[in-house]
Coordinates of C-alpha atoms and ligand atoms in Angstrom, one line a residue:
Chain G
M1 CA -1.3 -47.5 13.2
G2 CA 0.5 -45.1 10.9
L3 CA -0.5 -41.5 10.5
A4 CA -3.7 -40.3 12.1
R5 CA -6.0 -38.6 9.7
Y6 CA -8.1 -36.7 12.2
P7 CA -7.3 -35.2 15.6
G8 CA -7.9 -37.5 18.5
D9 CA -10.4 -37.0 21.3
Q10 CA -7.9 -35.1 23.4
F11 CA -7.2 -32.4 20.8
L12 CA -9.4 -29.7 22.3
T13 CA -8.1 -30.4 25.8
N14 CA -4.6 -29.9 24.5
V15 CA -5.5 -26.7 22.7
V16 CA -7.0 -25.4 25.9
R17 CA -3.9 -26.3 27.7
I18 CA -1.8 -24.3 25.2
F19 CA -3.9 -21.3 26.1
S20 CA -4.0 -21.9 29.8
E21 CA -0.6 -23.5 30.7
T22 CA 1.9 -22.0 28.2
L23 CA 3.0 -18.6 27.1
I24 CA 2.2 -19.4 23.5
P25 CA -0.8 -16.9 23.3
Q26 CA 1.5 -14.0 24.4
Q27 CA 4.3 -15.3 22.1
M28 CA 1.8 -15.3 19.2
A29 CA 1.1 -11.7 19.9
N30 CA 4.9 -11.1 19.7
S31 CA 5.0 -13.0 16.5
L32 CA 2.2 -10.9 15.1
V33 CA 4.0 -7.7 16.0
V34 CA 7.2 -8.9 14.5
A35 CA 5.6 -10.3 11.3
V36 CA 3.3 -7.3 10.7
G37 CA 6.0 -4.8 11.6
D38 CA 8.5 -6.6 9.3
A39 CA 6.0 -6.7 6.5
L40 CA 4.9 -3.1 6.7
V41 CA 8.3 -1.6 7.0
T42 CA 9.7 -3.8 4.3
C43 CA 6.9 -2.8 1.9
V44 CA 7.4 0.9 2.5
L45 CA 11.2 0.8 2.3
S46 CA 11.2 -1.4 -0.8
F47 CA 8.7 0.7 -2.6
I48 CA 10.6 4.0 -1.9
S49 CA 14.0 2.6 -2.8
A50 CA 12.7 1.1 -6.0
Y51 CA 11.0 4.3 -6.9
A52 CA 14.2 6.2 -6.4
L53 CA 16.2 3.7 -8.4
V54 CA 13.8 3.4 -11.4
F55 CA 12.5 6.9 -11.9
F56 CA 15.3 9.2 -10.9
P57 CA 18.8 9.5 -12.4
V58 CA 20.5 8.4 -9.2
R59 CA 24.3 8.9 -9.2
W60 CA 25.9 5.4 -8.6
G61 CA 22.4 4.0 -8.9
S62 CA 23.6 0.8 -10.6
V63 CA 26.2 0.4 -7.8
V64 CA 23.5 0.8 -5.2
F65 CA 21.4 -1.7 -7.1
A66 CA 24.2 -4.2 -7.3
L67 CA 24.6 -4.0 -3.5
I68 CA 21.0 -5.1 -3.0
P69 CA 21.4 -8.7 -4.0
A70 CA 24.1 -8.8 -1.3
T71 CA 21.4 -8.7 1.3
I72 CA 19.8 -11.7 -0.3
M73 CA 23.1 -13.6 -0.7
L74 CA 24.1 -12.9 2.9
P75 CA 20.9 -13.8 4.8
L76 CA 20.5 -13.0 8.5
D77 CA 21.3 -16.6 9.4
I78 CA 24.9 -16.0 8.2
R79 CA 25.5 -12.7 9.8
V80 CA 23.7 -13.4 13.0
I81 CA 26.7 -12.9 15.2
T82 CA 27.6 -9.5 13.8
T83 CA 23.9 -8.5 13.9
Y84 CA 23.8 -9.6 17.5
Q85 CA 26.9 -7.4 18.3
V86 CA 25.3 -4.4 16.6
A87 CA 21.9 -5.0 18.3
S88 CA 23.5 -5.3 21.7
N89 CA 24.8 -1.8 21.2
V90 CA 23.5 0.1 18.3
L91 CA 25.8 3.0 19.0
S92 CA 29.0 0.8 18.9
P93 CA 30.0 2.0 15.4
I94 CA 30.0 5.6 16.7
N95 CA 32.2 4.5 19.7
A96 CA 34.6 2.8 17.2
L97 CA 34.6 5.9 15.1
L98 CA 35.4 8.1 18.1
D99 CA 38.2 5.7 19.1
I100 CA 39.8 5.5 15.6
T101 CA 39.7 9.2 14.9
G102 CA 41.3 9.9 18.3
V103 CA 38.5 12.1 19.4
N104 CA 38.0 9.8 22.4
G105 CA 41.6 10.3 23.5
L106 CA 41.0 14.0 23.6
I107 CA 37.7 13.6 25.5
A108 CA 39.4 11.3 28.0
Q109 CA 42.1 13.9 28.6
V110 CA 39.6 16.7 29.1
F111 CA 36.8 14.9 31.0
G112 CA 38.8 12.1 32.6
A113 CA 36.9 9.3 30.8
P114 CA 36.3 8.3 27.2
V115 CA 32.8 8.4 25.7
M116 CA 31.1 5.0 25.7
L117 CA 27.6 5.3 24.2
E118 CA 25.3 2.4 24.8
W119 CA 21.9 1.5 23.4
S120 CA 20.9 -2.1 23.3
V121 CA 17.8 -3.2 21.4
L122 CA 18.1 -6.8 22.4
N123 CA 14.9 -8.2 23.9
T124 CA 12.7 -5.5 22.3
H125 CA 10.2 -5.7 19.5
F126 CA 12.2 -3.1 17.6
G127 CA 15.3 -5.2 17.9
L128 CA 13.4 -8.3 16.7
I129 CA 12.1 -6.5 13.6
A130 CA 14.9 -4.2 12.4
P131 CA 17.4 -6.8 11.2
L132 CA 14.6 -8.6 9.3
V133 CA 13.8 -5.5 7.4
A134 CA 17.2 -5.1 5.8
H135 CA 16.4 -7.3 2.9
G136 CA 16.4 -6.6 -0.8
T137 CA 13.8 -8.9 -2.2
G138 CA 11.0 -6.3 -2.1
T139 CA 13.2 -3.7 -3.9
F140 CA 13.7 -6.3 -6.7
L141 CA 10.0 -7.0 -6.9
F142 CA 9.0 -3.3 -7.1
R143 CA 11.8 -2.5 -9.5
Q144 CA 10.7 -5.2 -11.9
F145 CA 7.1 -4.0 -11.7
F146 CA 8.1 -0.4 -12.3
L147 CA 10.3 -1.3 -15.2
V148 CA 7.4 -3.0 -17.1
L149 CA 5.1 0.0 -16.6
P150 CA 4.8 1.9 -19.9
R151 CA 7.4 4.8 -20.0
D152 CA 4.7 7.0 -21.6
L153 CA 2.6 6.7 -18.4
V154 CA 5.3 8.7 -16.6
K155 CA 5.4 11.2 -19.4
A156 CA 1.7 11.5 -19.6
A157 CA 1.5 12.2 -15.9
R158 CA 4.1 14.9 -16.3
M159 CA 2.2 16.4 -19.2
D160 CA -0.9 16.5 -16.9
G161 CA 1.2 18.5 -14.4
A162 CA 1.8 15.8 -11.8
G163 CA 5.1 16.2 -9.9
P164 CA 7.0 13.2 -8.4
I165 CA 4.9 13.1 -5.2
R166 CA 1.5 13.2 -7.0
F167 CA 2.7 10.6 -9.5
L168 CA 3.8 8.4 -6.6
F169 CA 0.4 8.7 -4.7
D170 CA -2.1 9.0 -7.6
I171 CA -0.6 6.6 -10.1
L172 CA 2.2 4.4 -8.9
L173 CA 0.7 3.5 -5.5
P174 CA -2.7 2.4 -6.8
L175 CA -1.1 0.4 -9.6
S176 CA 1.3 -1.3 -7.2
R177 CA -1.5 -2.8 -4.9
P178 CA -1.1 -6.4 -6.0
S179 CA 2.7 -6.2 -5.6
F180 CA 2.2 -4.7 -2.1
A181 CA -0.1 -7.5 -1.2
A182 CA 2.3 -10.2 -2.5
L183 CA 5.2 -8.7 -0.7
F184 CA 3.2 -8.2 2.5
V185 CA 2.2 -11.9 2.6
L186 CA 5.7 -13.2 1.8
T187 CA 7.4 -11.0 4.3
F188 CA 4.7 -11.7 6.9
L189 CA 5.2 -15.5 6.5
G190 CA 9.0 -15.0 6.6
G191 CA 8.7 -12.9 9.8
W192 CA 6.3 -15.4 11.4
T193 CA 8.5 -18.4 10.8
Q194 CA 11.8 -16.7 11.7
Y195 CA 13.6 -18.9 14.2
L196 CA 17.3 -18.1 14.7
W197 CA 17.1 -14.4 15.1
P198 CA 14.2 -14.3 17.6
L199 CA 15.9 -17.1 19.5
V200 CA 19.2 -15.1 20.1
A201 CA 17.7 -11.7 20.3
S202 CA 15.1 -12.4 22.9
S203 CA 16.2 -13.4 26.3
T204 CA 13.0 -13.7 28.3
P205 CA 10.0 -16.0 27.4
N206 CA 7.6 -13.1 27.3
M207 CA 9.6 -11.5 24.4
Q208 CA 10.0 -14.7 22.5
T209 CA 8.0 -15.4 19.3
A210 CA 5.6 -18.3 19.0
V211 CA 7.9 -20.5 16.9
V212 CA 10.7 -20.2 19.5
G213 CA 8.2 -20.8 22.3
L214 CA 7.0 -23.9 20.5
A215 CA 10.5 -25.3 20.4
R216 CA 10.9 -24.5 24.0
L217 CA 7.9 -26.7 24.9
A218 CA 10.2 -29.6 24.5
P219 CA 12.3 -29.9 27.7
D220 CA 16.1 -29.6 27.3
T221 CA 16.9 -32.0 30.1
E222 CA 17.9 -35.5 29.0
G223 CA 15.7 -38.5 29.7
V224 CA 12.5 -36.4 30.1
M225 CA 9.7 -37.4 27.7
P226 CA 8.4 -34.3 25.8
D227 CA 4.7 -33.7 26.0
F228 CA 4.1 -34.4 22.3
P229 CA 0.3 -34.0 22.4
L230 CA 0.8 -30.5 23.8
I231 CA 3.5 -29.6 21.3
M232 CA 1.5 -30.9 18.4
A233 CA -1.6 -28.9 19.5
G234 CA 0.6 -25.9 19.8
A235 CA 2.0 -26.4 16.3
V236 CA -1.6 -26.4 15.0
V237 CA -2.5 -23.2 16.8
V238 CA 0.6 -21.4 15.7
S239 CA 0.0 -22.4 12.1
I240 CA -3.5 -21.0 12.0
I241 CA -2.6 -17.3 11.5
P242 CA -0.3 -17.8 8.5
L243 CA -2.8 -20.2 6.9
V244 CA -5.6 -17.6 7.3
M245 CA -3.3 -15.0 5.8
I246 CA -2.6 -17.1 2.7
A247 CA -6.3 -18.0 2.3
V248 CA -7.3 -14.4 2.4
L249 CA -4.6 -12.9 0.2
Q250 CA -3.5 -15.7 -2.1
R251 CA -5.4 -14.1 -5.0
Y252 CA -3.1 -11.0 -4.7
L253 CA -0.1 -13.2 -4.1
V254 CA -0.4 -14.7 -7.5
R255 CA -1.4 -11.5 -9.3
G256 CA 1.5 -9.6 -7.7
L257 CA 4.1 -12.1 -8.6
V258 CA 3.2 -12.6 -12.2
L259 CA 3.7 -8.9 -12.6
S260 CA 1.3 -8.4 -15.5
E261 CA -1.9 -6.5 -15.0
K262 CA -4.5 -6.7 -17.7
Chain H
M1 CA -19.1 26.3 -31.3
N2 CA -18.9 25.8 -27.5
A3 CA -16.7 27.5 -24.9
I4 CA -13.9 24.9 -25.2
D5 CA -13.5 25.4 -28.9
T6 CA -13.3 29.2 -28.5
A7 CA -10.8 29.0 -25.7
I8 CA -8.5 26.7 -27.7
R9 CA -8.8 28.8 -30.8
E10 CA -7.7 31.8 -28.9
A11 CA -4.8 30.0 -27.3
A12 CA -3.5 28.6 -30.6
S13 CA 0.0 30.0 -31.2
A14 CA 2.7 29.5 -33.7
I15 CA 5.6 27.1 -32.9
M16 CA 9.0 28.4 -33.7
L17 CA 11.9 26.0 -33.6
D18 CA 15.3 27.8 -33.7
K19 CA 18.4 25.6 -34.1
V20 CA 16.8 22.9 -31.9
S21 CA 19.0 19.9 -31.5
K22 CA 19.0 16.7 -29.4
S23 CA 21.6 14.2 -28.4
Y24 CA 20.8 11.5 -25.8
D25 CA 24.3 10.4 -25.1
G26 CA 26.3 13.6 -25.9
T27 CA 28.1 12.1 -29.0
T28 CA 25.5 11.1 -31.6
E29 CA 23.0 13.8 -32.6
V30 CA 19.6 12.3 -33.0
I31 CA 18.4 15.7 -34.2
P32 CA 21.0 18.1 -35.7
P33 CA 20.2 21.8 -35.4
L34 CA 16.8 22.3 -37.0
D35 CA 14.8 25.4 -37.8
A36 CA 11.1 25.4 -38.6
E37 CA 8.0 27.6 -38.1
L38 CA 4.7 25.9 -37.7
R39 CA 2.0 28.5 -38.2
A40 CA -0.8 29.2 -35.6
G41 CA -3.9 27.1 -36.1
E42 CA -2.4 25.0 -38.8
F43 CA -2.4 21.2 -39.0
T44 CA 1.2 20.1 -39.7
V45 CA 2.0 16.5 -40.3
V46 CA 5.5 15.3 -39.6
L47 CA 6.3 12.4 -41.9
G48 CA 9.3 10.2 -41.7
P49 CA 10.6 6.6 -41.4
S50 CA 10.8 4.9 -38.1
G51 CA 13.7 5.9 -35.9
C52 CA 14.3 9.3 -37.6
G53 CA 13.6 11.3 -34.5
K54 CA 9.9 12.1 -34.8
S55 CA 9.0 11.2 -31.3
T56 CA 12.1 12.9 -30.0
L57 CA 11.1 16.1 -31.7
M58 CA 7.5 15.9 -30.4
Q59 CA 8.7 15.3 -26.8
M60 CA 11.0 18.3 -27.0
I61 CA 8.1 20.5 -28.1
A62 CA 5.8 19.0 -25.4
G63 CA 8.3 19.0 -22.6
P64 CA 9.2 15.5 -21.3
E65 CA 12.5 15.6 -23.2
R66 CA 14.8 18.6 -22.8
V67 CA 16.5 20.2 -25.8
S68 CA 20.2 19.8 -26.1
G69 CA 20.5 23.1 -27.8
G70 CA 18.4 25.9 -29.5
T71 CA 15.1 27.4 -28.5
I72 CA 11.5 26.6 -28.9
S73 CA 8.9 29.4 -28.8
F74 CA 5.1 29.3 -28.7
G75 CA 4.1 32.7 -30.2
T76 CA 6.5 35.1 -28.4
R77 CA 7.1 32.8 -25.4
Q78 CA 10.3 30.8 -25.1
V79 CA 9.2 27.5 -23.6
Q80 CA 12.2 25.1 -23.9
D81 CA 13.1 25.5 -20.2
L82 CA 9.5 25.3 -18.9
E83 CA 7.9 22.3 -17.3
P84 CA 5.3 20.6 -19.6
K85 CA 2.4 21.9 -17.6
Q86 CA 3.5 25.5 -18.0
R87 CA 3.8 25.3 -21.7
G88 CA 0.1 25.1 -22.5
C89 CA 0.4 22.2 -24.9
A90 CA -1.0 18.7 -24.7
M91 CA 0.1 15.4 -26.2
V92 CA -1.5 12.2 -27.3
F93 CA 0.9 9.3 -27.0
Q94 CA 1.3 6.4 -29.5
N95 CA 0.0 3.8 -27.0
Y96 CA -2.4 6.3 -25.4
A97 CA -0.8 5.9 -21.9
L98 CA -4.2 6.1 -20.1
Y99 CA -4.1 5.6 -16.4
P100 CA -5.4 2.0 -16.2
H101 CA -6.8 2.3 -12.6
M102 CA -8.8 5.4 -13.2
S103 CA -12.2 5.7 -14.9
V104 CA -12.6 7.6 -18.2
F105 CA -13.9 10.6 -16.2
D106 CA -10.9 10.6 -13.9
N107 CA -8.5 10.1 -16.8
I108 CA -9.8 13.2 -18.5
A109 CA -10.2 15.2 -15.3
Y110 CA -6.8 14.4 -13.9
S111 CA -4.9 17.4 -15.2
L112 CA -7.6 19.7 -14.0
K113 CA -7.5 18.1 -10.6
V114 CA -3.8 18.5 -10.4
A115 CA -4.2 22.1 -11.4
G116 CA -6.6 22.5 -8.4
M117 CA -9.7 23.3 -10.4
P118 CA -12.9 23.2 -8.2
K119 CA -15.0 20.1 -8.6
P120 CA -18.2 21.6 -10.2
E121 CA -16.1 23.4 -12.9
R122 CA -14.2 20.2 -13.5
V123 CA -17.3 18.1 -14.0
E124 CA -18.6 20.7 -16.4
R125 CA -15.5 20.7 -18.5
V126 CA -15.1 17.0 -18.6
E127 CA -18.7 16.5 -19.6
A128 CA -18.4 19.0 -22.4
V129 CA -15.3 17.3 -23.8
A130 CA -16.9 13.8 -23.4
K131 CA -20.0 15.0 -25.3
M132 CA -17.8 16.4 -28.1
L133 CA -16.0 13.1 -28.5
G134 CA -19.0 10.8 -28.0
L135 CA -17.7 9.5 -24.7
F136 CA -20.5 10.6 -22.5
D137 CA -21.9 7.2 -21.8
L138 CA -18.5 5.7 -21.1
L139 CA -17.4 8.1 -18.3
A140 CA -17.6 5.5 -15.6
R141 CA -15.7 2.8 -17.4
K142 CA -12.0 1.9 -16.9
P143 CA -9.7 2.0 -20.0
G144 CA -9.5 -1.8 -19.9
Q145 CA -13.2 -2.0 -20.7
L146 CA -12.9 0.2 -23.9
S147 CA -12.2 -0.6 -27.5
G148 CA -9.1 0.7 -29.3
G149 CA -11.0 3.6 -30.9
Q150 CA -12.7 4.6 -27.6
R151 CA -9.3 4.6 -25.8
Q152 CA -8.0 6.7 -28.6
R153 CA -10.8 9.2 -28.0
V154 CA -10.2 9.2 -24.2
A155 CA -6.5 10.1 -24.9
I156 CA -7.6 12.9 -27.1
G157 CA -10.1 14.1 -24.5
R158 CA -7.4 14.1 -21.9
A159 CA -5.3 16.3 -24.1
I160 CA -8.0 18.9 -25.1
V161 CA -9.7 19.2 -21.8
R162 CA -7.0 21.7 -20.7
E163 CA -7.8 23.8 -23.7
P164 CA -4.2 23.7 -25.1
G165 CA -3.2 26.0 -27.8
V166 CA -0.8 23.4 -29.1
L167 CA -1.9 19.8 -29.7
L168 CA 0.6 17.1 -30.4
F169 CA -0.2 13.6 -31.7
D170 CA 2.5 11.0 -31.8
E171 CA 1.4 8.3 -34.3
P172 CA -2.0 8.0 -32.6
L173 CA -3.6 5.8 -35.2
S174 CA -0.9 3.2 -35.7
N175 CA -2.5 0.8 -33.2
L176 CA -5.9 0.8 -34.9
D177 CA -7.2 -1.4 -37.7
A178 CA -7.7 0.0 -41.2
Q179 CA -11.4 0.9 -41.0
L180 CA -11.1 2.5 -37.6
R181 CA -8.0 4.4 -38.7
H182 CA -9.9 5.8 -41.6
D183 CA -12.8 6.8 -39.3
M184 CA -10.5 8.4 -36.7
R185 CA -8.7 10.3 -39.4
M186 CA -12.0 11.9 -40.4
E187 CA -12.8 12.6 -36.8
L188 CA -9.5 14.2 -36.2
A189 CA -9.8 16.4 -39.3
E190 CA -13.3 17.4 -38.1
L191 CA -11.9 18.1 -34.6
H192 CA -9.2 20.3 -35.9
R193 CA -11.7 22.3 -38.0
R194 CA -13.7 22.8 -34.9
I195 CA -11.2 23.6 -32.2
G196 CA -8.4 25.2 -34.4
A197 CA -5.5 24.4 -32.1
T198 CA -2.0 24.5 -33.7
T199 CA -1.7 20.8 -34.3
V200 CA 1.4 18.6 -35.0
F201 CA 0.7 15.1 -36.1
V202 CA 3.4 12.5 -36.4
T203 CA 3.0 9.5 -38.8
H204 CA 5.0 7.3 -41.1
D205 CA 1.9 6.7 -43.3
R206 CA 1.9 8.8 -46.4
V207 CA -1.9 8.5 -47.0
E208 CA -2.5 9.7 -43.5
A209 CA -0.2 12.7 -44.1
M210 CA -1.9 13.6 -47.4
T211 CA -5.5 13.5 -46.0
L212 CA -4.9 15.4 -42.8
A213 CA -2.2 18.0 -43.4
D214 CA -2.3 21.7 -44.1
R215 CA 1.5 21.3 -44.5
I216 CA 3.7 18.3 -44.4
L217 CA 7.2 18.3 -42.9
I218 CA 9.3 15.4 -44.1
L219 CA 12.0 14.3 -41.6
N220 CA 14.8 12.0 -42.4
K221 CA 17.6 11.1 -39.9
G222 CA 16.6 14.2 -37.9
R223 CA 16.9 16.6 -40.9
I224 CA 14.1 18.4 -42.6
E225 CA 14.0 17.2 -46.2
Q226 CA 11.0 19.1 -47.3
F227 CA 8.6 21.6 -45.6
Ligands
LIG1 N1 15.4 7.8 -24.4 C1 16.3 7.5 -25.4 N2 17.6 7.3 -25.1 C2 18.5 7.1 -26.1 N3 18.2 7.1 -27.4 C3 16.9 7.3 -27.8 C4 15.9 7.5 -26.8 N4 14.7 7.7 -27.4 C5 15.0 7.6 -28.7 N5 16.3 7.4 -28.9 C6 17.0 7.2 -30.3 O1 16.7 8.4 -31.0 C7 16.4 8.0 -32.4 C8 15.1 8.6 -32.8 O2 14.1 7.9 -32.0 P1 12.5 8.4 -32.1 O3 12.5 9.8 -31.9 O4 11.8 7.5 -31.1 O5 12.2 8.0 -33.6 P2 10.8 7.9 -34.3 O6 9.7 8.3 -33.3 O7 10.9 8.7 -35.5 O8 10.6 6.4 -34.7 C9 16.5 6.5 -32.4 O9 17.7 6.1 -33.0 C10 16.4 6.0 -31.0 O10 17.2 4.9 -30.8
LIG2 MG1 8.1 7.3 -32.5

């Protein structure tokens, strides 16, 4: 029979089952929180870091900038174990520092027990988002955009009396709108389709993202036939939001990535 | 003569350069120590080949570049350590450097807005300048919708709206075609006659220098050859 061109007559039934029998709706809400949070925070951080690197004489600026590609060359998938260790106790570096410097030894002598700070962000939205945000692509994007802006624009703004903050809000931000939109869409899609990190960082189904939830619809036990109609209907539902996103913002996506505004 | 002309004429001051020097990298001097006095209200043209330090000199007078040594005074005020906005001078850049996302009105009004001038006063000032430069019907347009000559005039409007006593032009006509260049030259001469600001005009075009200048300063490799 080959590939089916159109959904069969059970498609709607299966979509209804996705909403009534599975956790996919709630997991899509998680995905939305993760993707939007990731995209927003990435946009803001990238914009600010590129602003500092391009427009201010930052000491060691070129070293800082050279470190940024490292976040791209070492993606989260490679450092997932270390990231998991940190996420399971965000304060562990402080504990290690106290141990190494011997401060903990003193504390143990005085109070009877060493300090063991603990703060786990596993299985929280924050824990799902934060590691995704540490990524340099956006900084690159904004840096390139800032570098092609006419230098005289900066000088003209200074002649007009605008300080760094006014320049940022009145001139740089409005001019960067297409870049923001492009970065937002790209990061949103990246966040929505993340698989490995949400899989290890969320331990309960109600914290999992839609993509993880979708994979979980196929039973692990051997010899059990997966409910493919249900899974396929789920795949369609889960794809709708990113598709809508691209449809609405693709105009900006192209404009922001070609970097030249006429 | 309207209020803006009068205000500018009163603010016009002499520019004194005393051993002004500039080096970007600390070793090569783009401008070796240089002395000059540009008289109040005069139209001085700085003439020199490309790369001789004309823009550098202008930007040190205007403020965006700091001097490496020496002092710059407007009248009796030493300004070399002041921020551009505190110096009371304005500059028209070679490529205009208009804000592409703002309307002509907002481009001209921006410095007044930053200075915190109330809206009604701002509108009045911008409209007066726009009338003077023949931009009144274009106030709602964006720079992208203007011709080269009109952009040029917006850049001039943006400079004079603050009523600066010192007006600096960095090769403002080099992007225009021959006819427009000729027309703008006439307009600039007329503008200078009307507002009387101390004007420094940079060019590498001799004809332009001859037609516009009260005095010509010839710069070569950062040194004054003739003044
Ligand atoms: N921001 C800068 N950093 C380093 N060198 C510069 C900078 N701006 C100009 N220069 C150098 O200073 C010299 C004079 O430049 P400029 O003042 O722009 O010349 P002009 O405007 O007369 O063509 C040139 O050799 C140029 O390379
Ligand atoms: Mg120049």
